[in-house]
PDB file of C-alpha atoms and ligand atoms in Angstrom:
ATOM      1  CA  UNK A   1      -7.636 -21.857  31.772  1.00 96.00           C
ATOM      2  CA  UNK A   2      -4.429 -24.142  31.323  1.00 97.00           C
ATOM      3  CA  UNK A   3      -3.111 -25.816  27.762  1.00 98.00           C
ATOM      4  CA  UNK A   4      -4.704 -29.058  28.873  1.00 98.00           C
ATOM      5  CA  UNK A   5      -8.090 -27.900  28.798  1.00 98.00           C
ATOM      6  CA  UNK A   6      -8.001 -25.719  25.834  1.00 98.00           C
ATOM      7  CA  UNK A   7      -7.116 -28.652  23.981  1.00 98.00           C
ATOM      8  CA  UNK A   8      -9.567 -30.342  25.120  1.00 98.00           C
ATOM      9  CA  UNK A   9     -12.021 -27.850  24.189  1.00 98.00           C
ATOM     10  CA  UNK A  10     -11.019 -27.448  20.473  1.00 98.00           C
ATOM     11  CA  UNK A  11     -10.165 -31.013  19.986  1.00 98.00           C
ATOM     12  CA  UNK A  12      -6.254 -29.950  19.635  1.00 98.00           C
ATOM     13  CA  UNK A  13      -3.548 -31.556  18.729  1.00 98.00           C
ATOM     14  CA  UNK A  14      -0.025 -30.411  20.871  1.00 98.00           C
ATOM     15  CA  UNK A  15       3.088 -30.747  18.222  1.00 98.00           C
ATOM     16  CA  UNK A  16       5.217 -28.772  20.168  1.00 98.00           C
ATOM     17  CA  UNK A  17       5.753 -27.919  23.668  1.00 98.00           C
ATOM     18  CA  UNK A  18       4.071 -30.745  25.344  1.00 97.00           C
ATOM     19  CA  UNK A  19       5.621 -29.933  28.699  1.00 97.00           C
ATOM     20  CA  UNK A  20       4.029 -26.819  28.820  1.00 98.00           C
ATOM     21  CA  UNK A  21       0.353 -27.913  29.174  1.00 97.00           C
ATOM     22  CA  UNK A  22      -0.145 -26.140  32.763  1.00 97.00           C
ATOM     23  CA  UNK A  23       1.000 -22.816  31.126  1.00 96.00           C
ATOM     24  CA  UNK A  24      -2.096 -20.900  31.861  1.00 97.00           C
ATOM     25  CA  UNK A  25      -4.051 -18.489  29.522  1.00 97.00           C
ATOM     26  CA  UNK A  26      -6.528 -16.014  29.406  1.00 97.00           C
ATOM     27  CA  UNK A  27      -6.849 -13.608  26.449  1.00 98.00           C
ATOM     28  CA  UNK A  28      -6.831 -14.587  22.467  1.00 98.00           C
ATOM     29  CA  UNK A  29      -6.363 -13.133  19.623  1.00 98.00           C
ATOM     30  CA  UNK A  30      -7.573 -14.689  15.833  1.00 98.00           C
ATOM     31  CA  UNK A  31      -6.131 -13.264  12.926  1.00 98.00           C
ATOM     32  CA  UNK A  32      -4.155 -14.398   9.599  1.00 98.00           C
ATOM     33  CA  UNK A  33      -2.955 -11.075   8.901  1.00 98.00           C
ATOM     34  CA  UNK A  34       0.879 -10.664  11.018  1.00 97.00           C
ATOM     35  CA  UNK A  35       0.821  -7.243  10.890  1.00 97.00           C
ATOM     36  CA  UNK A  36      -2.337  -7.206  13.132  1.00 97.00           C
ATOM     37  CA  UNK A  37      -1.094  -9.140  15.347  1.00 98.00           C
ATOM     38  CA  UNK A  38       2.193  -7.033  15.572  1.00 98.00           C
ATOM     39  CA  UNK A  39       0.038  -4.221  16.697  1.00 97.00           C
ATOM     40  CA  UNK A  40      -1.197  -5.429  20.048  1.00 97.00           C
ATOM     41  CA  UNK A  41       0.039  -3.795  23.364  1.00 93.00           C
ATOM     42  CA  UNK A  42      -1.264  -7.217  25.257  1.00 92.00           C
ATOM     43  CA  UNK A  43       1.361 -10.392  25.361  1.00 83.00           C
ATOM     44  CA  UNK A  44       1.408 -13.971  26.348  1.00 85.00           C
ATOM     45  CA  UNK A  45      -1.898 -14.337  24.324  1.00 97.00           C
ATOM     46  CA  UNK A  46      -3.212 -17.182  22.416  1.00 98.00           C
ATOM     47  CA  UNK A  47      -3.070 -17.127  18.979  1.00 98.00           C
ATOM     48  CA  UNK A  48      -5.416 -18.315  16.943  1.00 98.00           C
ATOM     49  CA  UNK A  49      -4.468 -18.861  13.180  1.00 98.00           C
ATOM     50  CA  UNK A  50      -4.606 -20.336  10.030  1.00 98.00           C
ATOM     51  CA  UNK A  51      -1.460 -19.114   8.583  1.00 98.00           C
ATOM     52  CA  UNK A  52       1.084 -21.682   7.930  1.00 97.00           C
ATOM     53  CA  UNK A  53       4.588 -20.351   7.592  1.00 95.00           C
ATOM     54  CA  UNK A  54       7.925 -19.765   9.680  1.00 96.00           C
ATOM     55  CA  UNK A  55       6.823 -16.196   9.862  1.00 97.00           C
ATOM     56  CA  UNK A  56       4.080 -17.155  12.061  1.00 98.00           C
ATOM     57  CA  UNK A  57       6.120 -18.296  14.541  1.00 98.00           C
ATOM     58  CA  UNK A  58       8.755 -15.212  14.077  1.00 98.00           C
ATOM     59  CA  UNK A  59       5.968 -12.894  14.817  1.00 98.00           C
ATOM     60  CA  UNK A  60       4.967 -15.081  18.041  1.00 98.00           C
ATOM     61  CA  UNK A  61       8.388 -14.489  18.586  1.00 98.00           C
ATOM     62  CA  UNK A  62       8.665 -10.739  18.556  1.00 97.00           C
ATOM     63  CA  UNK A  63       4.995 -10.171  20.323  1.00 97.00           C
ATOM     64  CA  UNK A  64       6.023 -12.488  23.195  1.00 96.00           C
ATOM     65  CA  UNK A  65       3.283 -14.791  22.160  1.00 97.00           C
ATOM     66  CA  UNK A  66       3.848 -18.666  23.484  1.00 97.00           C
ATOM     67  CA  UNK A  67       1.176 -20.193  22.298  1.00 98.00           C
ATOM     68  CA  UNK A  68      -0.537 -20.513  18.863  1.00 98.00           C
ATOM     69  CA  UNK A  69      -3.603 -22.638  17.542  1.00 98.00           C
ATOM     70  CA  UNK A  70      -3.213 -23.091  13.929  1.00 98.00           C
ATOM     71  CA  UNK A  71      -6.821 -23.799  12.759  1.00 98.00           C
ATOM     72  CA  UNK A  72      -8.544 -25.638   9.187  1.00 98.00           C
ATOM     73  CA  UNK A  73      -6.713 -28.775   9.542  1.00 97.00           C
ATOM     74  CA  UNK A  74      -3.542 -26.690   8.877  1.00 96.00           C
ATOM     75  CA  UNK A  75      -0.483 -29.212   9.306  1.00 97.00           C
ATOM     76  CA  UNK A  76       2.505 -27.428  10.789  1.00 98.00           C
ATOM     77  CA  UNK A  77       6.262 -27.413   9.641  1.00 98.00           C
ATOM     78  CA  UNK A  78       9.051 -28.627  10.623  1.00 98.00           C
ATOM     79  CA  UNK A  79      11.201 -25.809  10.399  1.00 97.00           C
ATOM     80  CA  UNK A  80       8.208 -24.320  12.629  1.00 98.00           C
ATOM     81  CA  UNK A  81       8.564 -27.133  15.086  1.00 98.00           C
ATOM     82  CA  UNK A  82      11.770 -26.497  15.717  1.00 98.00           C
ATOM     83  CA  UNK A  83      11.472 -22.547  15.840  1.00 97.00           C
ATOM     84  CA  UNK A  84       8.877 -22.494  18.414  1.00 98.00           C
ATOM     85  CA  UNK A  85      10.928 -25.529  20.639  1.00 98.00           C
ATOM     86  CA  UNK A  86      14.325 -22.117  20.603  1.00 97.00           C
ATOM     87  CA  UNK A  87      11.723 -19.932  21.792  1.00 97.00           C
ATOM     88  CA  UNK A  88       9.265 -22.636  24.322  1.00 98.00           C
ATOM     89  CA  UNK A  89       6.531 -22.063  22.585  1.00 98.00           C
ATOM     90  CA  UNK A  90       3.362 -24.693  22.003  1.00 98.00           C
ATOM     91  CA  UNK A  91       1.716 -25.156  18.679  1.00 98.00           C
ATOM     92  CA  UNK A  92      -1.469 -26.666  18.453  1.00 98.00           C
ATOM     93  CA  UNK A  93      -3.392 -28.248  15.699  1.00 98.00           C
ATOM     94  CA  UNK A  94      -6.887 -27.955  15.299  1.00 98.00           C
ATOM     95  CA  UNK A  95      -9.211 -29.278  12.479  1.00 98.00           C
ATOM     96  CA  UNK A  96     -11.846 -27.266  13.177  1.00 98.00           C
ATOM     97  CA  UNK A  97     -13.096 -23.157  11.362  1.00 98.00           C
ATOM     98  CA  UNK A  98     -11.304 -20.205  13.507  1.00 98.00           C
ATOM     99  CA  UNK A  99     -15.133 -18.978  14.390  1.00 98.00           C
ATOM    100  CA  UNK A 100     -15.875 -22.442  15.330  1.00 98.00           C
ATOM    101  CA  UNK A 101     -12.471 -22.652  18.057  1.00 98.00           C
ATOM    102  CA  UNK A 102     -12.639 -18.789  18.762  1.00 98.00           C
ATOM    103  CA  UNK A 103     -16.399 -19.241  19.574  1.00 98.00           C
ATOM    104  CA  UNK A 104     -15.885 -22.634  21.932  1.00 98.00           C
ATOM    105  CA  UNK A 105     -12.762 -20.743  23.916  1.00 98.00           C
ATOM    106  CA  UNK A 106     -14.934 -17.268  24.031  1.00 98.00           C
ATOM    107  CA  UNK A 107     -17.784 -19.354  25.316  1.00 98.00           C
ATOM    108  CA  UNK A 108     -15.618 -21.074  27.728  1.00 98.00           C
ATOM    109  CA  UNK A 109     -14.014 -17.399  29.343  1.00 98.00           C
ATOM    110  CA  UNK A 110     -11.218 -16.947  27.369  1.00 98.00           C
ATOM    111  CA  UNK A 111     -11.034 -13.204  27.147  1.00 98.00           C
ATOM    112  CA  UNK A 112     -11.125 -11.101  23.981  1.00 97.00           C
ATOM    113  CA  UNK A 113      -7.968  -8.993  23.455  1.00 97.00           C
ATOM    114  CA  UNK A 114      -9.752  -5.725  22.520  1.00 96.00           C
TER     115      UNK A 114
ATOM    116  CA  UNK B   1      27.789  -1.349  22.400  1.00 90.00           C
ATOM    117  CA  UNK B   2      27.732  -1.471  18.295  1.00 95.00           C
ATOM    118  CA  UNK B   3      26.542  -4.724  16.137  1.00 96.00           C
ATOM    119  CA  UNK B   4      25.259  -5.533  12.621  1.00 97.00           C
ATOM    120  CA  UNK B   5      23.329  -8.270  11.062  1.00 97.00           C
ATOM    121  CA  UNK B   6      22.758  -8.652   7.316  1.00 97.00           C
ATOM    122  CA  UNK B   7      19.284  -8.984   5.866  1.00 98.00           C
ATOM    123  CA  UNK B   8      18.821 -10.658   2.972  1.00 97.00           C
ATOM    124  CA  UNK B   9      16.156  -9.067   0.291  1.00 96.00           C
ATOM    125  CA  UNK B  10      13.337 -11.319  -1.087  1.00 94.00           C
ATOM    126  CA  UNK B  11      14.343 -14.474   1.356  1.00 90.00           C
ATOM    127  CA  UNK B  12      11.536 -15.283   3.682  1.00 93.00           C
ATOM    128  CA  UNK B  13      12.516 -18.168   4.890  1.00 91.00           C
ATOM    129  CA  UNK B  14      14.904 -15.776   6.982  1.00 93.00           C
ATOM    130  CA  UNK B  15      12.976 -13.012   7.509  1.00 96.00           C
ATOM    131  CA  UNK B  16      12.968 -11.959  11.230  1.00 97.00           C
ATOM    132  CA  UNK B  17      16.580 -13.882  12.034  1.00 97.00           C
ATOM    133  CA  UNK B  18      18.283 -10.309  12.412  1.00 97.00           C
ATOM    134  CA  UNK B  19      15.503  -9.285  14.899  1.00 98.00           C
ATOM    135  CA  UNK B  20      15.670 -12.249  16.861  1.00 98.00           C
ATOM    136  CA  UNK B  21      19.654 -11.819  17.112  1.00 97.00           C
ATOM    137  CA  UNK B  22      18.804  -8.519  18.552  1.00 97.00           C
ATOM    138  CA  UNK B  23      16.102  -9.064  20.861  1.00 97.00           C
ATOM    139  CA  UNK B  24      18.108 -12.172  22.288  1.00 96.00           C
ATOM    140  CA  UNK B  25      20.630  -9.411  23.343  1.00 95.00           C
ATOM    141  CA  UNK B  26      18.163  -7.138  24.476  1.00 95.00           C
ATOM    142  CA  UNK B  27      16.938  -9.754  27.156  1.00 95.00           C
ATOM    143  CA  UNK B  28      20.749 -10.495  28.207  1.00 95.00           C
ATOM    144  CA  UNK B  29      20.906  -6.585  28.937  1.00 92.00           C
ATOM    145  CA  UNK B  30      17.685  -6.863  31.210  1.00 88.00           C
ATOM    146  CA  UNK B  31      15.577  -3.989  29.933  1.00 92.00           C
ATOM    147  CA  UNK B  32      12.756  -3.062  30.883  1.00 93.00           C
ATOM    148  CA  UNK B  33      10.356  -5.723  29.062  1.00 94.00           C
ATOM    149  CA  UNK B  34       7.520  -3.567  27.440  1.00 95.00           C
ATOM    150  CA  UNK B  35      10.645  -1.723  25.788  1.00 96.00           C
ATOM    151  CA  UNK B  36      12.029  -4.913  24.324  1.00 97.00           C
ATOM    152  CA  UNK B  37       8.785  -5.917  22.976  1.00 97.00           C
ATOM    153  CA  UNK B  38       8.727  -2.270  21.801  1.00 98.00           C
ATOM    154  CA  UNK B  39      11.935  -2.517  20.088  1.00 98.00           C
ATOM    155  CA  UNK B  40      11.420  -6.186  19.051  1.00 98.00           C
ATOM    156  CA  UNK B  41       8.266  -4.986  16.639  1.00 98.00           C
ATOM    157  CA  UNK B  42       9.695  -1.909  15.329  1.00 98.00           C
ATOM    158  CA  UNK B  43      13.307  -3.270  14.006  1.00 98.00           C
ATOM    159  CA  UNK B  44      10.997  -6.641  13.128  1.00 98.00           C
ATOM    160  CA  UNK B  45       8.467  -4.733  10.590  1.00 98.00           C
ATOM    161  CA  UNK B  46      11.321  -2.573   9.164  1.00 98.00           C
ATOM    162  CA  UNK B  47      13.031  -5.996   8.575  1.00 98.00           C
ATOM    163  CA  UNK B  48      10.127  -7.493   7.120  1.00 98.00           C
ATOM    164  CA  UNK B  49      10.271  -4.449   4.477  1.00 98.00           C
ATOM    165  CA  UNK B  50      13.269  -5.158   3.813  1.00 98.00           C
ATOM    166  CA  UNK B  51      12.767  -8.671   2.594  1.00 98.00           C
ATOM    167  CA  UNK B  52       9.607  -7.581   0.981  1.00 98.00           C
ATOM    168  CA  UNK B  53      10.060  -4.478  -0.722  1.00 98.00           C
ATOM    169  CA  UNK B  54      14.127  -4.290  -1.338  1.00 98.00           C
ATOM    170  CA  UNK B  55      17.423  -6.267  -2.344  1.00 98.00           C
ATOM    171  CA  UNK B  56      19.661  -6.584   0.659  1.00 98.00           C
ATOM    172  CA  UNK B  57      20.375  -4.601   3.988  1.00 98.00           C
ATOM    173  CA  UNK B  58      22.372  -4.189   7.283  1.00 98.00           C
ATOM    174  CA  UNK B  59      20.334  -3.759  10.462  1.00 98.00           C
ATOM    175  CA  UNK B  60      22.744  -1.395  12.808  1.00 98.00           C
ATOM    176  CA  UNK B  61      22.408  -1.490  16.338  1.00 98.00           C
ATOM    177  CA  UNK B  62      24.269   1.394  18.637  1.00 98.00           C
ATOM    178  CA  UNK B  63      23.377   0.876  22.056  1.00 96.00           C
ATOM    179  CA  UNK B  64      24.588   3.023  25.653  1.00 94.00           C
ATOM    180  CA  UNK B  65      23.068   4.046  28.507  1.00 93.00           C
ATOM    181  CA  UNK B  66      20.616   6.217  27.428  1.00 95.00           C
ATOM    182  CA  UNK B  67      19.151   5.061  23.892  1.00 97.00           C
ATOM    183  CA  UNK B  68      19.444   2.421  21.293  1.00 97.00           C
ATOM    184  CA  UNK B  69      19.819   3.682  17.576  1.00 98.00           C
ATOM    185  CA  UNK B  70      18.788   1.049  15.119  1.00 98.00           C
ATOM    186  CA  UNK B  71      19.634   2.111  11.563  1.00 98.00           C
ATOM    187  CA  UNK B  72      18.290  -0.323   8.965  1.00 98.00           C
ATOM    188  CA  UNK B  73      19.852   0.241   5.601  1.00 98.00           C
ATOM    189  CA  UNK B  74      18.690  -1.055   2.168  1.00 98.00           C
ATOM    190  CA  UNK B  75      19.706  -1.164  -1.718  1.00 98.00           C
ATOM    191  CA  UNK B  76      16.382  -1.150  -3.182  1.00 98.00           C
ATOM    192  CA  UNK B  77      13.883   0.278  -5.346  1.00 98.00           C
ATOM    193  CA  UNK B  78      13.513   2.950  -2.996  1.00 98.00           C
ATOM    194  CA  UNK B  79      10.190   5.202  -1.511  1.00 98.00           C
ATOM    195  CA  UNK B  80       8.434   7.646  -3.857  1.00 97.00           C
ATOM    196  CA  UNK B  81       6.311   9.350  -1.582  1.00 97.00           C
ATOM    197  CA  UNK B  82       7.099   8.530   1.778  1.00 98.00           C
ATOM    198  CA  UNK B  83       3.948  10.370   3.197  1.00 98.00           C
ATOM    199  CA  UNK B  84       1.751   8.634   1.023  1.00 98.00           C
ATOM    200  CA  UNK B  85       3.962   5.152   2.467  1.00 98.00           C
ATOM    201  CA  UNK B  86       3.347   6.240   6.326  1.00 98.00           C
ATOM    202  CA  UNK B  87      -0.305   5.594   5.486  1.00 98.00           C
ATOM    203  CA  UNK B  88      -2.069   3.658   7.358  1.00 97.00           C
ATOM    204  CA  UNK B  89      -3.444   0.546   4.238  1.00 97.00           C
ATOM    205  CA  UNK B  90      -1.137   1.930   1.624  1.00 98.00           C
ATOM    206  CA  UNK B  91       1.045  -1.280   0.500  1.00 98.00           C
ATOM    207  CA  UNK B  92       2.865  -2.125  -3.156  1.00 98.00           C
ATOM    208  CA  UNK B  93       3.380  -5.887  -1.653  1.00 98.00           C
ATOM    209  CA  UNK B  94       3.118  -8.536  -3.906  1.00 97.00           C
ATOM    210  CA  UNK B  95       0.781 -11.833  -3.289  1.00 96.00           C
ATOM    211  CA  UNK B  96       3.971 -13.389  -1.875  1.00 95.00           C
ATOM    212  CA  UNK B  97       4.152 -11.223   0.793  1.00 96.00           C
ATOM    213  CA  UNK B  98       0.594 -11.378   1.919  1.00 96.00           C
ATOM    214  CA  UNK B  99       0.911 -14.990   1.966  1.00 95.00           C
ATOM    215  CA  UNK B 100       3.345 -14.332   4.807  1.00 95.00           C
ATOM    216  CA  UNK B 101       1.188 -12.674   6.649  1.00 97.00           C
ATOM    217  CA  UNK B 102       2.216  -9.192   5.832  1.00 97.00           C
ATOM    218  CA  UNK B 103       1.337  -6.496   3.199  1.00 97.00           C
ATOM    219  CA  UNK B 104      -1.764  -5.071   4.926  1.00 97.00           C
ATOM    220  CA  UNK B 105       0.298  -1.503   5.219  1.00 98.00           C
ATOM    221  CA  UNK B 106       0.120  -1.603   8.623  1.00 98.00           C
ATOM    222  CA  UNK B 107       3.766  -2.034   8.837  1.00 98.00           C
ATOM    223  CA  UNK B 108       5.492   1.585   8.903  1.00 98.00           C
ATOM    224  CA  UNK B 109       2.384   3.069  10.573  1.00 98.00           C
ATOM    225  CA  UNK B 110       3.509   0.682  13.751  1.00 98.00           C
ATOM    226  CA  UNK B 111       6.852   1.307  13.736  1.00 98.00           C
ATOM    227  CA  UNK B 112       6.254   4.863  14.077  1.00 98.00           C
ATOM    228  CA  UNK B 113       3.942   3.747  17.104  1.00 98.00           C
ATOM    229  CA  UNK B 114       5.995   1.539  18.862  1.00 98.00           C
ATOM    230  CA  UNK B 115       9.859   3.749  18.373  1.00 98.00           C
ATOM    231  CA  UNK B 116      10.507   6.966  20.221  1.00 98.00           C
ATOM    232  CA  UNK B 117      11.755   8.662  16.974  1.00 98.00           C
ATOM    233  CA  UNK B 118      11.308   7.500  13.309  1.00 98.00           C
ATOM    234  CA  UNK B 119      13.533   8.875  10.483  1.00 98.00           C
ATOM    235  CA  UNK B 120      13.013   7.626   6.852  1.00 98.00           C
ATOM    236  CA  UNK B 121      15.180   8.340   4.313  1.00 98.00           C
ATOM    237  CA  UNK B 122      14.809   7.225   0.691  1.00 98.00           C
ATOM    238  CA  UNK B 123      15.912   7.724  -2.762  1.00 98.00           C
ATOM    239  CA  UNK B 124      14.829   6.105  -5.909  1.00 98.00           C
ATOM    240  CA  UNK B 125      16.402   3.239  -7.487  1.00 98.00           C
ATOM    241  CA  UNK B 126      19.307   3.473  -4.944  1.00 98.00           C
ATOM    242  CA  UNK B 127      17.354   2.276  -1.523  1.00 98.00           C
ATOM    243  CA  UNK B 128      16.034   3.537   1.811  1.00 98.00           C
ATOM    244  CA  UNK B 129      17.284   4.145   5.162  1.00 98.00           C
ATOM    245  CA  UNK B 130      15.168   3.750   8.113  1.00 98.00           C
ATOM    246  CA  UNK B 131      15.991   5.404  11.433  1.00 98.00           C
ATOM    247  CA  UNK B 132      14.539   4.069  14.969  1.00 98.00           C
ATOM    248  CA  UNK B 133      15.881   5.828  17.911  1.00 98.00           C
ATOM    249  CA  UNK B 134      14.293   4.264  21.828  1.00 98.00           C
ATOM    250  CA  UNK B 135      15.189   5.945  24.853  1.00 97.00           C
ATOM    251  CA  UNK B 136      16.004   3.516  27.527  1.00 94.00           C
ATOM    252  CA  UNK B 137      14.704   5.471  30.879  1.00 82.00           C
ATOM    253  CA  UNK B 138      11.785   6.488  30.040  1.00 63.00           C
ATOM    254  CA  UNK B 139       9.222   7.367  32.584  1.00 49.00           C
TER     255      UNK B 139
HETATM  256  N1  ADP C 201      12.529  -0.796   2.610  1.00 70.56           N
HETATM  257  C1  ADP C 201      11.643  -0.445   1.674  1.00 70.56           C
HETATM  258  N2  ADP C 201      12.011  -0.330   0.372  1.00 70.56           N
HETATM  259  C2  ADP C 201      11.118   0.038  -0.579  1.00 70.56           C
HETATM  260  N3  ADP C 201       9.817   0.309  -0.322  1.00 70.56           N
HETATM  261  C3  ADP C 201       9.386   0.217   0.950  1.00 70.56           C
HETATM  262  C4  ADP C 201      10.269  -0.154   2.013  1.00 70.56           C
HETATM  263  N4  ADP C 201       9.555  -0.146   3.171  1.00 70.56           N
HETATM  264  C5  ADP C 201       8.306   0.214   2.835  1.00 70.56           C
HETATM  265  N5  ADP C 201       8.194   0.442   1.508  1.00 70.56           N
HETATM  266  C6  ADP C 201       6.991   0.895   0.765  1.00 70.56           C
HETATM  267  O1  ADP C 201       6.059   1.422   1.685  1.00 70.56           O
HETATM  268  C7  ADP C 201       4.827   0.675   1.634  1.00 70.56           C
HETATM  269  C8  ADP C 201       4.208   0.598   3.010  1.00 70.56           C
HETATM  270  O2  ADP C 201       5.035  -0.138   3.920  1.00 70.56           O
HETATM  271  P1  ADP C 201       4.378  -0.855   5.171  1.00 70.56           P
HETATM  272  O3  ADP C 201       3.585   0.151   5.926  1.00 70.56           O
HETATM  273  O4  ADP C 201       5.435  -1.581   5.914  1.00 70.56           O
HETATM  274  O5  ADP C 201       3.336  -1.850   4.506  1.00 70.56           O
HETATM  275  P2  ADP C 201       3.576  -3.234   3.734  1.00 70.56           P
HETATM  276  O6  ADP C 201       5.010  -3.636   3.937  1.00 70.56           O
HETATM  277  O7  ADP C 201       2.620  -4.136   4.390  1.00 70.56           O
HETATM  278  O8  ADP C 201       3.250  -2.970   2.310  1.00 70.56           O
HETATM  279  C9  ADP C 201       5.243  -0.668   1.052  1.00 70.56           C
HETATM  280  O9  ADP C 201       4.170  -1.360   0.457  1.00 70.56           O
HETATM  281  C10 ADP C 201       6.295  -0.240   0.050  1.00 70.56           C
HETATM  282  O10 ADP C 201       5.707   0.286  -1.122  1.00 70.56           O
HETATM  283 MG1   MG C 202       5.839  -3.709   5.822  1.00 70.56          MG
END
């Protein structure tokens, strides 16, 4: 599946990386908790999130991760913004639950990480 | 090849800028990329301690053909039982630092994971100095 449609499916909002909407992917991950996210062998996953911070992106960063949904109406920095524009990354903004956009992208054949 | 970066205790706002410097230079140097990412969460969780857990520290990268050392150095409070620390869930982080997405105690368990050789040295009240070794050609 491609940017494009994901955010169509979640009812996203692209605030950075808007030139990157045919980037495909296939494999999530949801978690608020870095740490967990640091521990996965698979990259260029989505992330799904609800933690709003710089470290967020840092640890996208360091997992080769390039593309995160922050979830719950979360508003994004712009400190992030900027972060994740170094490092081509798109951020997403979604108003709905992580079950709620986990469930919609598991139901549509994104692929669990583990 | 020899660099340092400074880390600055307590300062989230720049946690992870050392790491990035190094895994920037990693890529120029066209390793192999599952060692990079290797590398790239190791030295990031020991940097991440650093903010959390200790004052201020140097992140020391010695690089040739064969291995890359990286030594990262802290003044700090220090480890009092460093088995007890390699546990997987053990954590003294504060809210602050689980606010950022960190303080699960997950973070020393993966370093040992992800680097070929882990070597922790601490002492009380003076600070702690943690030891990541990666061998480059590994098959
Ligand atoms: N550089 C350090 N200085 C002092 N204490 C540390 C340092 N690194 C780790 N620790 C101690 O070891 C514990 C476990 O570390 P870690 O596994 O990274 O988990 P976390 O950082 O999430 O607490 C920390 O909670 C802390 O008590
Ligand atoms: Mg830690």
């Amino acid at each position: 599946m491609i940017i494009s449609e994901v955010l169509k499916l979640i009812d996203g909002k692209i605030v950075a990386g808007e030139k990157y909407l045919s980037r495909e992917v296939s494999k999530a991950f949801s978690s608020d908790l870095m740490s967990d996210v640091l521990t996965l062998d698979t990259d260029e996953i989505l992330l799904i999130t609800g933690l709003i911070n710089v470290q967020t992106i840092r640890t996208a960063e360091m997992a080769e991760i390039s593309c995160i949904a922050f979830v719950r109406n979360k508003k994004v920095t712009k400190e992030m913004v900027s972060l994740a524009e170094v490092n081509h990354m798109v951020l997403i903004e979604c108003a709905s639950s992580m079950f709620s956009v986990s469930g919609k992208l598991y139901q549509a054949g994104i692929q669990p990480v583990f | 090849m020899h660099a340092q970066y400074e880390i600055q205790g307590g300062d989230f706002t720049k946690a992870g800028l050392a790491s990035s410097e190094v895994k920037k230079m990693l890529k120029q140097l066209n390793l192999d990329p599952k060692i990079i990412k290797r590398i790239a969460v190791a030295m990031y969780e020991a940097e991440v301690n650093v903010v959390a857990h200790a004052y201020h520290g140097i992140m020391d990268i010695e690089l040739n053909t064969e291995k890359i050392i990286i030594k990262v150095q802290d003044t700090g409070p220090g480890i009092a039982d460093i088995d007890k620390a390699m546990e997987e869930g053990f954590s003294t982080a504060s809210k602050e630092v689980r606010e950022m997405g960190f303080g699960a105690g997950m973070g020393l368990p993966n370093i040992k994971k992800n680097a070929d050789e882990l070597i922790l040295n601490s002492k009380i009240n003076k600070g702690t100095e943690v030891k990541l070794v990666f061998y480059l050609n590994h098959q």
